[in-house]
Coordinates of C-alpha atoms in Angstrom, one line a residue:
X1 CA -8.7 28.7 23.4
X2 CA -7.0 31.1 21.0
X3 CA -6.1 29.2 17.8
X4 CA -4.3 30.0 14.3
X5 CA -4.6 28.0 11.0
X6 CA -1.3 27.0 9.3
X7 CA -1.0 25.5 5.6
X8 CA 2.5 24.2 5.0
X9 CA 4.3 22.2 2.3
X10 CA 7.1 21.7 4.6
X11 CA 5.6 20.1 8.0
X12 CA 8.1 19.7 10.8
X13 CA 8.7 16.0 11.4
X14 CA 8.1 16.3 15.1
X15 CA 4.5 17.7 14.1
X16 CA 3.8 14.9 11.9
X17 CA 4.8 12.3 14.4
X18 CA 2.6 14.2 17.0
X19 CA -0.4 14.0 14.5
X20 CA 0.3 10.3 13.9
X21 CA 0.6 9.5 17.7
X22 CA -2.6 11.4 18.6
X23 CA -4.7 9.8 15.5
X24 CA -3.3 6.3 16.4
X25 CA -4.3 6.7 20.3
X26 CA -7.7 7.8 19.0
X27 CA -8.3 5.0 16.7
X28 CA -6.8 2.4 19.3
X29 CA -9.5 3.6 21.7
X30 CA -12.1 3.7 19.0
X31 CA -11.8 0.2 17.3
X32 CA -8.8 -1.3 19.1
X33 CA -4.9 -1.5 18.3
X34 CA -4.2 -1.8 14.7
X35 CA -1.0 -3.6 15.3
X36 CA 0.5 -1.9 12.4
X37 CA 3.6 -3.2 11.1
X38 CA 5.6 -2.4 8.1
X39 CA 6.0 -5.1 5.2
X40 CA 8.4 -5.0 2.5
X41 CA 9.4 -7.5 -0.3
X42 CA 12.5 -6.7 -2.4
X43 CA 13.9 -8.4 -5.5
X44 CA 17.7 -7.6 -5.9
X45 CA 20.3 -8.0 -8.7
X46 CA 23.5 -9.9 -8.4
X47 CA 25.1 -6.7 -7.1
X48 CA 22.4 -6.2 -4.4
X49 CA 20.7 -3.2 -6.2
X50 CA 16.9 -3.1 -5.8
X51 CA 15.3 -4.0 -9.0
X52 CA 11.5 -4.7 -7.8
X53 CA 9.7 -4.2 -4.7
X54 CA 6.8 -3.9 -2.6
X55 CA 6.2 -1.5 0.4
X56 CA 3.2 -1.4 2.6
X57 CA 1.9 -2.7 5.9
X58 CA -0.4 -4.8 7.9
X59 CA -3.0 -3.4 10.2
X60 CA -6.5 -4.4 11.4
X61 CA -6.1 -7.7 9.9
X62 CA -5.5 -6.4 6.3
X63 CA -2.5 -6.1 4.2
X64 CA -2.0 -2.8 2.2
X65 CA 0.3 -2.7 -0.6
X66 CA 1.2 1.0 -0.9
X67 CA 3.9 0.8 -3.5
X68 CA 4.8 -1.9 -5.9
X69 CA 7.5 -1.4 -8.8
X70 CA 9.3 -3.6 -11.0
X71 CA 12.3 -2.7 -13.3
X72 CA 11.3 -2.3 -16.8
X73 CA 13.8 -5.1 -17.7
X74 CA 11.8 -7.4 -15.3
X75 CA 8.3 -6.7 -16.6
X76 CA 6.4 -9.6 -18.2
X77 CA 8.1 -12.3 -16.1
X78 CA 5.3 -12.3 -13.2
X79 CA 7.5 -10.5 -10.8
X80 CA 4.8 -8.6 -9.6
X81 CA 2.8 -11.7 -8.7
X82 CA 5.6 -13.5 -7.0
X83 CA 6.1 -10.4 -4.9
X84 CA 2.5 -10.2 -4.0
X85 CA 2.5 -13.9 -3.1
X86 CA 5.4 -13.4 -0.8
X87 CA 3.8 -10.4 0.8
X88 CA 0.3 -12.1 1.3
X89 CA 2.0 -15.1 2.8
X90 CA 3.8 -12.8 5.4
X91 CA 0.3 -11.3 5.9
X92 CA -1.5 -14.4 6.6
X93 CA 1.4 -15.3 9.0
X94 CA 0.6 -12.1 10.9
X95 CA -3.1 -13.1 11.2
X96 CA -4.5 -11.0 8.2
X97 CA -7.5 -12.2 6.2
X98 CA -7.6 -9.7 3.4
X99 CA -5.5 -7.5 1.2
X100 CA -6.0 -4.3 -0.9
X101 CA -4.1 -2.4 -3.3
X102 CA -4.9 0.7 -5.5
X103 CA -3.5 1.9 -9.0
X104 CA -4.4 4.4 -11.7
X105 CA -2.5 2.0 -14.1
X106 CA -4.8 0.0 -16.2
X107 CA -2.1 -2.7 -17.0
X108 CA -1.2 -2.8 -13.2
X109 CA -5.0 -3.4 -12.5
X110 CA -5.0 -6.3 -14.9
X111 CA -1.9 -7.8 -13.1
X112 CA -3.7 -7.5 -9.6
X113 CA -6.9 -9.0 -11.2
X114 CA -4.8 -12.0 -12.4
X115 CA -3.6 -12.4 -8.8
X116 CA -7.1 -12.6 -7.5
X117 CA -7.8 -9.0 -6.6
X118 CA -11.2 -7.5 -7.4
X119 CA -12.3 -4.0 -8.0
X120 CA -14.3 -2.5 -5.1
X121 CA -14.1 1.2 -6.2
X122 CA -12.9 4.0 -8.4
X123 CA -12.1 7.5 -8.5
X124 CA -12.4 9.3 -11.9
X125 CA -9.9 11.6 -12.9
X126 CA -7.2 10.6 -10.5
X127 CA -5.0 11.7 -12.3
X128 CA -6.9 13.5 -14.7
X129 CA -7.6 11.2 -17.7
X130 CA -7.4 8.1 -15.7
X131 CA -9.1 6.4 -12.8
X132 CA -7.7 5.2 -9.6
X133 CA -8.9 1.6 -9.1
X134 CA -9.2 0.1 -5.5
X135 CA -8.9 -3.7 -5.5
X136 CA -9.4 -6.1 -2.7
X137 CA -8.6 -9.9 -2.1
X138 CA -9.7 -12.4 0.5
X139 CA -6.6 -14.1 1.8
X140 CA -8.0 -16.9 3.9

């Protein structure tokens, strides 16, 4: 087989879809179907604009919170905790037993720890001058 190696900052969507399809098929055969399903929680203002939200997914019995954002005007009002509670409840309804999240913001890490998440690993200087903290929580 003759091959070439390509590096790009602009991958074609169909190439990414193909890669995801192939890796999913491999993983399904290796460890079983992930049953990956998107999960989002949004907080909207009176005009319907998003002022806080969570985006992530459930797979293999875990909730992964990929993004969590709260508008500055709502910070300090336990909004992150309320959204995490909602996401965790949905994850449990989907059969999940655990959750994980990561951050490089020390204040966010404290919020997650108040919600019962415990650190299980760090990456120093990711980004430079900070550490990326990985946290997990037993849901049931």
